[in-house]
């Protein structure tokens, strides 16, 4: 967050044109509720690999956390680190395991897209359900 603000300040110092670019720093694009190809791909990959535990639309389940909440405080690096290495909750009596996806090509290759989709959901830029694609 601090870094984001700092970069926004730098961009502001560079003038109005640069400020407009600040918006492009979002990993997703949503126009009239429709998403770009990468975000749509993230939606699909999420459905294939994450939904079974994290629930529809990233909204969480009794087993795994709500990722739209998680991405309010996790950086993209922390997100990627968790997905690639996995994590095990050893402190609770319940054994909740986040599997490691480091060897799952479909996830590693499209991790940025999955992040974009979940970030759009987390920011409230995208509602629940299957999104439509821009230009379709
Ligand atoms: C087998 C069930 C399962 C699957 C499949 C799964 N997760 Fe998880 N995930 C979990 C559990 C359980 C946790 C919480 C682990 C803990 O408490 O430490 C978790 C935690 C996370 C966290 C950390 C959340 C936080 O607030 O710190 C992220 C990020 C995450 N998962 C992303 C993903 C993504 C992206 C996918 C799909 C590529 C995925 N997970 C697939 C079970 C799963």
Coordinates of N, CA, C and O and ligand atoms in Angstrom, one line a residue:
X1 N 0.8 -1.2 0.0 CA 0.0 0.0 0.0 C 0.9 1.2 0.0 O 0.7 2.2 -0.8
X2 N 1.9 1.2 0.9 CA 2.8 2.4 0.9 C 3.4 2.6 -0.4 O 3.5 3.7 -0.9
X3 N 3.9 1.5 -1.0 CA 4.6 1.6 -2.3 C 3.7 2.1 -3.3 O 4.1 2.9 -4.2
X4 N 2.4 1.6 -3.3 CA 1.4 2.1 -4.3 C 1.3 3.6 -4.2 O 1.2 4.3 -5.2
X5 N 1.1 4.1 -2.9 CA 0.9 5.5 -2.7 C 2.1 6.3 -3.2 O 2.0 7.3 -3.8
X6 N 3.3 5.8 -2.9 CA 4.5 6.4 -3.3 C 4.6 6.5 -4.8 O 4.9 7.6 -5.4
X7 N 4.2 5.5 -5.5 CA 4.3 5.5 -7.0 C 3.3 6.4 -7.5 O 3.5 7.1 -8.5
X8 N 2.1 6.5 -6.8 CA 1.1 7.4 -7.3 C 1.6 8.9 -7.2 O 1.3 9.7 -8.0
X9 N 2.3 9.1 -6.1 CA 2.9 10.5 -5.9 C 3.9 10.8 -7.0 O 3.9 11.9 -7.5
X10 N 4.7 9.8 -7.3 CA 5.7 10.0 -8.3 C 5.0 10.3 -9.6 O 5.4 11.3 -10.4
X11 N 4.0 9.6 -9.9 CA 3.3 9.8 -11.2 C 2.6 11.1 -11.2 O 2.6 11.8 -12.2
X12 N 2.1 11.5 -10.0 CA 1.4 12.8 -9.9 C 2.4 13.9 -10.2 O 2.2 14.9 -10.9
X13 N 3.7 13.7 -9.7 CA 4.7 14.7 -9.9 C 5.1 14.8 -11.4 O 5.5 15.8 -11.9
X14 N 4.9 13.7 -12.1 CA 5.2 13.7 -13.6 C 4.1 14.4 -14.4 O 4.3 14.6 -15.6
X15 N 3.0 14.6 -13.8 CA 2.0 15.4 -14.5 C 0.8 14.6 -14.9 O 0.7 13.4 -14.6
X16 N -0.2 15.2 -15.4 CA -1.5 14.7 -15.6 C -1.5 13.4 -16.5 O -2.2 12.5 -16.3
X17 N -0.7 13.4 -17.6 CA -0.7 12.3 -18.5 C -0.3 11.0 -17.8 O -0.9 10.0 -17.9
X18 N 0.7 11.2 -16.9 CA 1.2 10.0 -16.1 C 0.2 9.6 -15.2 O 0.0 8.4 -14.9
X19 N -0.6 10.5 -14.6 CA -1.6 10.2 -13.7 C -2.6 9.2 -14.3 O -3.1 8.3 -13.7
X20 N -3.0 9.5 -15.5 CA -4.0 8.7 -16.2 C -3.4 7.2 -16.3 O -4.2 6.3 -16.2
X21 N -2.1 7.1 -16.5 CA -1.5 5.8 -16.5 C -1.6 5.0 -15.2 O -1.6 3.8 -15.2
X22 N -1.7 5.8 -14.1 CA -1.8 5.1 -12.8 C -3.0 4.1 -12.8 O -2.8 3.1 -12.2
X23 N -4.0 4.4 -13.5 CA -5.2 3.5 -13.5 C -4.8 2.2 -14.2 O -5.3 1.1 -13.8
X24 N -3.9 2.2 -15.1 CA -3.5 1.0 -15.8 C -2.6 0.1 -14.9 O -2.3 -1.0 -15.3
X25 N -2.3 0.6 -13.7 CA -1.5 -0.3 -12.9 C -2.3 -1.4 -12.3 O -1.8 -2.3 -11.8
X26 N -3.6 -1.3 -12.4 CA -4.5 -2.4 -11.9 C -4.2 -3.6 -12.8 O -4.1 -3.4 -14.0
X27 N -4.2 -4.7 -12.2 CA -3.9 -5.9 -13.0 C -5.0 -6.4 -13.9 O -4.9 -7.2 -14.8
X28 N -6.2 -5.7 -13.7 CA -7.4 -6.2 -14.5 C -8.0 -4.9 -15.2 O -7.7 -3.8 -14.9
X29 N -8.9 -5.2 -16.2 CA -9.6 -4.2 -16.8 C -11.1 -4.6 -16.8 O -11.5 -5.6 -17.3
X30 N -11.9 -3.7 -16.2 CA -13.4 -3.9 -16.2 C -14.0 -2.7 -16.8 O -13.8 -1.6 -16.3
X31 N -14.8 -3.0 -17.8 CA -15.6 -1.9 -18.5 C -17.0 -2.3 -18.5 O -17.4 -3.4 -19.1
X32 N -17.9 -1.5 -17.9 CA -19.3 -1.9 -17.9 C -19.6 -3.3 -17.4 O -20.4 -4.0 -18.0
X33 N -18.8 -3.7 -16.4 CA -19.0 -5.1 -15.9 C -18.4 -6.2 -16.7 O -18.4 -7.3 -16.3
X34 N -17.8 -5.8 -17.9 CA -17.1 -6.8 -18.7 C -15.6 -6.8 -18.5 O -15.1 -5.7 -18.1
X35 N -15.0 -7.9 -18.6 CA -13.5 -8.0 -18.3 C -12.7 -8.2 -19.5 O -13.2 -8.7 -20.6
X36 N -11.4 -7.9 -19.4 CA -10.4 -8.2 -20.5 C -10.1 -9.7 -20.5 O -10.5 -10.4 -19.6
X37 N -9.4 -10.1 -21.5 CA -9.2 -11.6 -21.7 C -8.4 -12.2 -20.6 O -8.7 -13.3 -20.1
X38 N -7.4 -11.5 -20.1 CA -6.6 -12.0 -19.0 C -7.4 -12.3 -17.7 O -7.3 -13.3 -17.1
X39 N -8.3 -11.3 -17.4 CA -9.1 -11.5 -16.2 C -10.1 -12.6 -16.4 O -10.4 -13.4 -15.5
X40 N -10.7 -12.7 -17.6 CA -11.6 -13.8 -17.9 C -10.9 -15.1 -17.8 O -11.4 -16.1 -17.2
X41 N -9.7 -15.2 -18.3 CA -8.9 -16.4 -18.2 C -8.7 -16.8 -16.7 O -8.8 -17.9 -16.3
X42 N -8.4 -15.7 -15.9 CA -8.2 -15.9 -14.5 C -9.4 -16.5 -13.8 O -9.4 -17.4 -13.0
X43 N -10.6 -16.0 -14.3 CA -11.9 -16.5 -13.7 C -12.0 -18.0 -14.0 O -12.3 -18.8 -13.2
X44 N -11.6 -18.4 -15.3 CA -11.8 -19.8 -15.7 C -10.8 -20.7 -14.9 O -11.1 -21.8 -14.4
X45 N -9.5 -20.2 -14.8 CA -8.5 -21.0 -14.1 C -8.9 -21.1 -12.6 O -8.6 -22.2 -12.0
X46 N -9.4 -20.1 -12.1 CA -9.8 -20.1 -10.7 C -10.9 -21.2 -10.5 O -10.8 -22.0 -9.6
X47 N -11.8 -21.3 -11.5 CA -12.9 -22.3 -11.4 C -12.3 -23.7 -11.5 O -12.8 -24.6 -10.8
X48 N -11.2 -23.9 -12.3 CA -10.6 -25.2 -12.4 C -9.8 -25.6 -11.2 O -9.8 -26.8 -10.9
X49 N -9.1 -24.7 -10.6 CA -8.1 -25.1 -9.6 C -8.4 -24.7 -8.2 O -7.8 -25.2 -7.3
X50 N -9.2 -23.7 -8.0 CA -9.3 -23.1 -6.6 C -10.7 -23.1 -6.1 O -10.8 -23.2 -4.8
X51 N -11.7 -23.1 -6.9 CA -13.1 -23.0 -6.5 C -13.5 -24.1 -5.6 O -14.2 -23.9 -4.6
X52 N -13.0 -25.3 -5.8 CA -13.4 -26.4 -5.0 C -13.2 -26.2 -3.5 O -13.9 -26.8 -2.7
X53 N -12.2 -25.4 -3.2 CA -11.9 -25.1 -1.8 C -12.3 -23.7 -1.4 O -12.9 -23.5 -0.3
X54 N -12.0 -22.7 -2.2 CA -12.2 -21.3 -1.9 C -13.6 -20.8 -2.2 O -13.9 -19.7 -2.0
X55 N -14.4 -21.7 -2.8 CA -15.8 -21.4 -3.1 C -16.0 -20.5 -4.3 O -15.0 -20.0 -4.9
X56 N -17.2 -20.5 -4.8 CA -17.5 -19.7 -6.0 C -17.1 -18.2 -5.8 O -17.3 -17.7 -4.7
X57 N -16.6 -17.6 -6.8 CA -16.3 -16.2 -6.9 C -15.2 -15.8 -5.8 O -15.2 -14.6 -5.5
X58 N -14.5 -16.7 -5.4 CA -13.4 -16.4 -4.4 C -14.0 -16.1 -3.0 O -13.2 -15.6 -2.1
X59 N -15.2 -16.3 -2.8 CA -15.9 -15.9 -1.6 C -15.7 -16.7 -0.4 O -16.2 -16.4 0.7
X60 N -14.9 -17.8 -0.5 CA -14.5 -18.6 0.7 C -15.5 -19.7 1.0 O -16.6 -19.8 0.4
X61 N -15.1 -20.6 1.8 CA -15.9 -21.8 2.2 C -15.6 -22.1 3.7 O -14.8 -21.4 4.3
X62 N -16.3 -23.1 4.2 CA -16.0 -23.5 5.6 C -14.5 -24.1 5.6 O -13.9 -24.1 6.7
X63 N -14.0 -24.5 4.5 CA -12.6 -25.1 4.5 C -11.5 -24.0 4.3 O -10.5 -24.1 4.9
X64 N -11.7 -23.1 3.3 CA -10.7 -22.2 2.9 C -11.1 -20.8 2.9 O -12.3 -20.5 2.7
X65 N -10.2 -19.9 3.2 CA -10.6 -18.4 3.4 C -11.1 -17.8 2.1 O -10.9 -18.2 1.0
X66 N -11.8 -16.7 2.4 CA -12.4 -15.8 1.4 C -11.2 -15.0 0.8 O -10.6 -14.2 1.4
X67 N -10.9 -15.3 -0.5 CA -9.8 -14.7 -1.1 C -10.0 -13.2 -1.5 O -9.1 -12.4 -1.7
X68 N -11.3 -12.8 -1.6 CA -11.5 -11.4 -1.9 C -11.2 -10.6 -0.7 O -10.8 -9.4 -0.8
X69 N -11.3 -11.2 0.5 CA -10.8 -10.5 1.8 C -9.3 -10.6 1.8 O -8.6 -9.6 2.1
X70 N -8.7 -11.8 1.5 CA -7.3 -12.0 1.6 C -6.5 -10.9 0.8 O -5.5 -10.4 1.2
X71 N -7.0 -10.7 -0.4 CA -6.3 -9.8 -1.3 C -6.4 -8.3 -0.9 O -5.8 -7.5 -1.6
X72 N -7.1 -8.0 0.1 CA -7.1 -6.7 0.6 C -5.9 -6.4 1.4 O -5.5 -5.3 1.6
X73 N -5.2 -7.5 2.0 CA -4.0 -7.3 2.7 C -2.8 -8.0 2.2 O -1.7 -7.7 2.5
X74 N -3.0 -9.0 1.3 CA -1.8 -9.7 0.7 C -1.3 -8.9 -0.5 O -2.1 -8.5 -1.3
X75 N 0.0 -8.8 -0.6 CA 0.6 -8.3 -1.8 C 0.5 -9.4 -2.9 O 0.3 -10.5 -2.6
X76 N 0.8 -8.9 -4.1 CA 0.8 -9.9 -5.2 C 1.9 -10.9 -5.0 O 1.7 -12.1 -5.3
X77 N 3.0 -10.5 -4.4 CA 4.1 -11.4 -4.2 C 3.7 -12.4 -3.1 O 4.0 -13.6 -3.2
X78 N 3.1 -12.0 -2.1 CA 2.6 -12.9 -1.0 C 1.6 -13.9 -1.6 O 1.6 -15.1 -1.2
X79 N 0.7 -13.4 -2.4 CA -0.2 -14.3 -3.0 C 0.5 -15.3 -3.8 O 0.2 -16.5 -3.7
X80 N 1.4 -14.9 -4.7 CA 2.1 -15.9 -5.6 C 2.9 -16.9 -4.7 O 2.9 -18.1 -5.0
X81 N 3.5 -16.4 -3.7 CA 4.3 -17.2 -2.8 C 3.5 -18.3 -2.2 O 3.8 -19.5 -2.2
X82 N 2.3 -17.9 -1.7 CA 1.4 -18.9 -1.0 C 0.9 -19.9 -2.0 O 0.8 -21.1 -1.7
X83 N 0.5 -19.5 -3.2 CA 0.0 -20.4 -4.2 C 1.1 -21.4 -4.7 O 0.8 -22.6 -4.8
X84 N 2.3 -20.9 -4.9 CA 3.3 -21.7 -5.4 C 3.8 -22.7 -4.3 O 4.0 -23.9 -4.6
X85 N 4.0 -22.2 -3.1 CA 4.6 -23.1 -2.1 C 3.5 -23.8 -1.2 O 3.8 -24.8 -0.6
X86 N 2.3 -23.3 -1.2 CA 1.3 -23.9 -0.4 C 1.5 -23.5 1.1 O 2.4 -22.8 1.4
X87 N 0.5 -23.9 1.9 CA 0.6 -23.5 3.3 C -0.2 -24.5 4.1 O -1.2 -25.0 3.6
X88 N 0.2 -24.8 5.3 CA -0.6 -25.6 6.2 C -0.8 -24.9 7.5 O 0.1 -24.4 8.1
X89 N -2.1 -24.9 7.9 CA -2.5 -24.3 9.1 C -2.2 -25.4 10.2 O -3.1 -26.2 10.4
X90 N -1.1 -25.2 10.9 CA -0.8 -26.2 11.9 C -1.3 -25.8 13.3 O -1.3 -26.6 14.2
X91 N -1.7 -24.6 13.5 CA -2.1 -24.1 14.8 C -3.5 -24.5 15.2 O -3.7 -24.7 16.4
X92 N -4.3 -24.7 14.2 CA -5.7 -25.1 14.6 C -5.9 -26.6 14.7 O -5.1 -27.4 14.2
X93 N -6.9 -27.0 15.4 CA -7.2 -28.4 15.6 C -7.6 -29.0 14.2 O -7.4 -30.2 13.9
X94 N -8.2 -28.2 13.4 CA -8.6 -28.6 12.1 C -7.4 -28.5 11.2 O -6.5 -27.6 11.4
X95 N -7.2 -29.5 10.3 CA -6.0 -29.5 9.4 C -6.5 -28.9 8.1 O -7.0 -29.6 7.2
X96 N -6.3 -27.6 7.9 CA -6.6 -27.0 6.6 C -5.4 -26.8 5.8 O -4.4 -26.2 6.2
X97 N -5.4 -27.4 4.6 CA -4.2 -27.4 3.8 C -4.4 -26.7 2.5 O -5.3 -27.0 1.8
X98 N -3.5 -25.7 2.3 CA -3.5 -25.0 1.0 C -2.4 -25.7 0.2 O -1.2 -25.7 0.6
X99 N -2.8 -26.5 -0.8 CA -1.8 -27.3 -1.6 C -0.8 -26.4 -2.3 O -1.1 -25.2 -2.5
X100 N 0.4 -27.0 -2.6 CA 1.4 -26.2 -3.3 C 1.1 -26.4 -4.8 O 0.9 -27.6 -5.3
X101 N 1.1 -25.3 -5.6 CA 0.8 -25.4 -7.0 C 2.0 -25.2 -7.9 O 1.9 -25.0 -9.1
X102 N 3.2 -25.2 -7.2 CA 4.4 -24.9 -7.9 C 4.6 -25.8 -9.1 O 5.3 -25.5 -10.1
X103 N 4.1 -27.0 -9.1 CA 4.3 -28.0 -10.2 C 3.1 -28.0 -11.1 O 3.1 -28.8 -12.1
X104 N 2.1 -27.2 -10.9 CA 0.9 -27.3 -11.7 C 1.0 -26.2 -12.8 O 0.8 -25.0 -12.5
X105 N 1.3 -26.6 -14.0 CA 1.6 -25.7 -15.1 C 0.5 -24.7 -15.4 O 0.7 -23.5 -15.6
X106 N -0.7 -25.2 -15.4 CA -1.9 -24.4 -15.7 C -2.1 -23.3 -14.7 O -2.7 -22.3 -15.0
X107 N -1.6 -23.5 -13.5 CA -1.8 -22.5 -12.4 C -0.6 -21.5 -12.5 O -0.7 -20.3 -12.5
X108 N 0.6 -22.1 -12.5 CA 1.8 -21.2 -12.5 C 1.9 -20.3 -13.7 O 2.1 -19.1 -13.6
X109 N 1.5 -20.8 -14.9 CA 1.6 -20.1 -16.1 C 0.6 -18.9 -16.0 O 0.9 -17.8 -16.6
X110 N -0.5 -19.1 -15.4 CA -1.6 -18.1 -15.5 C -1.9 -17.5 -14.1 O -2.9 -16.9 -13.9
X111 N -0.8 -17.5 -13.3 CA -1.0 -17.0 -11.9 C -1.4 -15.5 -11.9 O -2.2 -15.0 -11.1
X112 N -0.8 -14.7 -12.8 CA -1.1 -13.3 -12.9 C -2.6 -13.1 -13.3 O -3.2 -12.2 -12.8
X113 N -3.1 -14.0 -14.2 CA -4.5 -13.8 -14.6 C -5.4 -14.2 -13.4 O -6.4 -13.5 -13.2
X114 N -5.0 -15.2 -12.6 CA -5.9 -15.6 -11.5 C -5.8 -14.4 -10.5 O -6.9 -14.1 -9.9
X115 N -4.6 -13.9 -10.3 CA -4.5 -12.7 -9.4 C -5.4 -11.6 -9.9 O -6.1 -10.9 -9.1
X116 N -5.4 -11.3 -11.2 CA -6.1 -10.2 -11.7 C -7.6 -10.4 -11.4 O -8.3 -9.4 -11.0
X117 N -8.1 -11.6 -11.7 CA -9.5 -11.9 -11.5 C -9.9 -11.7 -10.0 O -10.8 -11.0 -9.7
X118 N -9.1 -12.2 -9.1 CA -9.4 -12.1 -7.7 C -9.2 -10.7 -7.1 O -10.0 -10.3 -6.3
X119 N -8.3 -10.0 -7.7 CA -8.1 -8.6 -7.3 C -9.3 -7.7 -7.7 O -9.8 -6.9 -7.0
X120 N -9.8 -8.0 -8.9 CA -11.0 -7.3 -9.4 C -12.2 -7.6 -8.5 O -13.0 -6.7 -8.1
X121 N -12.3 -8.8 -8.1 CA -13.4 -9.2 -7.1 C -13.1 -8.5 -5.8 O -14.0 -8.0 -5.2
X122 N -11.9 -8.5 -5.3 CA -11.5 -7.9 -4.0 C -11.7 -6.4 -4.0 O -12.2 -5.9 -3.0
X123 N -11.4 -5.8 -5.1 CA -11.6 -4.3 -5.2 C -13.1 -3.9 -5.3 O -13.4 -2.7 -5.3
X124 N -13.9 -4.9 -5.5 CA -15.3 -4.6 -5.8 C -15.6 -4.1 -7.2 O -16.7 -3.6 -7.5
X125 N -14.6 -4.3 -8.1 CA -14.8 -3.8 -9.5 C -15.6 -4.8 -10.3 O -16.1 -4.5 -11.3
X126 N -15.7 -6.0 -9.8 CA -16.4 -7.1 -10.5 C -17.3 -7.9 -9.5 O -16.9 -8.2 -8.4
X127 N -18.5 -8.1 -10.0 CA -19.5 -8.8 -9.2 C -19.3 -10.3 -9.2 O -18.3 -10.8 -9.7
X128 N -20.3 -11.0 -8.6 CA -20.2 -12.4 -8.6 C -20.6 -13.0 -9.9 O -21.2 -12.3 -10.8
X129 N -20.3 -14.3 -10.1 CA -20.7 -15.0 -11.3 C -19.8 -14.9 -12.5 O -18.7 -14.3 -12.4
X130 N -20.2 -15.5 -13.6 CA -19.3 -15.6 -14.7 C -19.3 -14.2 -15.4 O -20.4 -13.7 -15.8
X131 N -18.1 -13.6 -15.6 CA -18.1 -12.3 -16.2 C -18.2 -12.4 -17.7 O -17.9 -13.5 -18.3
X132 N -18.7 -11.3 -18.4 CA -18.6 -11.3 -19.8 C -17.3 -10.6 -20.2 O -16.7 -9.9 -19.5
X133 N -16.9 -10.9 -21.5 CA -15.7 -10.4 -22.0 C -15.9 -9.1 -22.7 O -16.9 -9.0 -23.5
X134 N -15.0 -8.1 -22.6 CA -15.1 -6.9 -23.4 C -15.1 -7.2 -24.9 O -14.3 -8.0 -25.3
X135 N -15.9 -6.6 -25.6 CA -15.9 -6.7 -27.1 C -16.7 -8.0 -27.5 O -16.5 -8.4 -28.7
X136 N -17.5 -8.5 -26.7 CA -18.2 -9.7 -27.1 C -19.7 -9.5 -26.9 O -20.1 -8.8 -26.0
Ligands
LIG1 C1 -7.5 -28.3 -1.4 C2 -8.1 -27.1 -1.0 C3 -7.5 -25.8 -1.7 C4 -7.3 -25.5 -3.0 C5 -7.6 -26.4 -4.2 C6 -6.8 -24.2 -3.1 N1 -6.7 -23.7 -1.8 FE1 -5.9 -21.9 -1.3 N2 -6.1 -22.3 0.7 C7 -6.7 -23.4 1.2 C8 -6.6 -23.4 2.6 C9 -7.2 -24.4 3.6 C10 -6.0 -22.1 3.0 C11 -5.7 -21.6 4.4 C12 -4.4 -22.2 4.9 C13 -4.1 -21.7 6.2 O1 -4.9 -21.6 7.1 O2 -2.9 -21.5 6.4 C14 -5.7 -21.5 1.7 C15 -5.0 -20.3 1.7 C16 -4.8 -19.6 0.5 C17 -4.3 -18.3 0.4 C18 -3.8 -17.4 1.6 C19 -5.0 -16.6 2.1 C20 -4.6 -15.7 3.2 O3 -5.6 -15.0 3.6 O4 -3.5 -15.7 3.7 C21 -4.3 -17.9 -0.9 C22 -3.8 -16.6 -1.5 C23 -4.8 -19.0 -1.7 N3 -5.1 -20.0 -0.8 C24 -5.0 -19.1 -3.0 C25 -5.4 -20.2 -3.8 C26 -5.5 -20.2 -5.2 C27 -5.2 -19.0 -6.1 C28 -5.9 -21.4 -5.5 C29 -6.0 -22.0 -6.9 C30 -4.9 -22.0 -7.8 C31 -6.1 -22.2 -4.3 N4 -5.8 -21.4 -3.2 C32 -6.5 -23.5 -4.2 C33 -7.1 -24.5 0.5 C34 -7.1 -24.6 -0.9

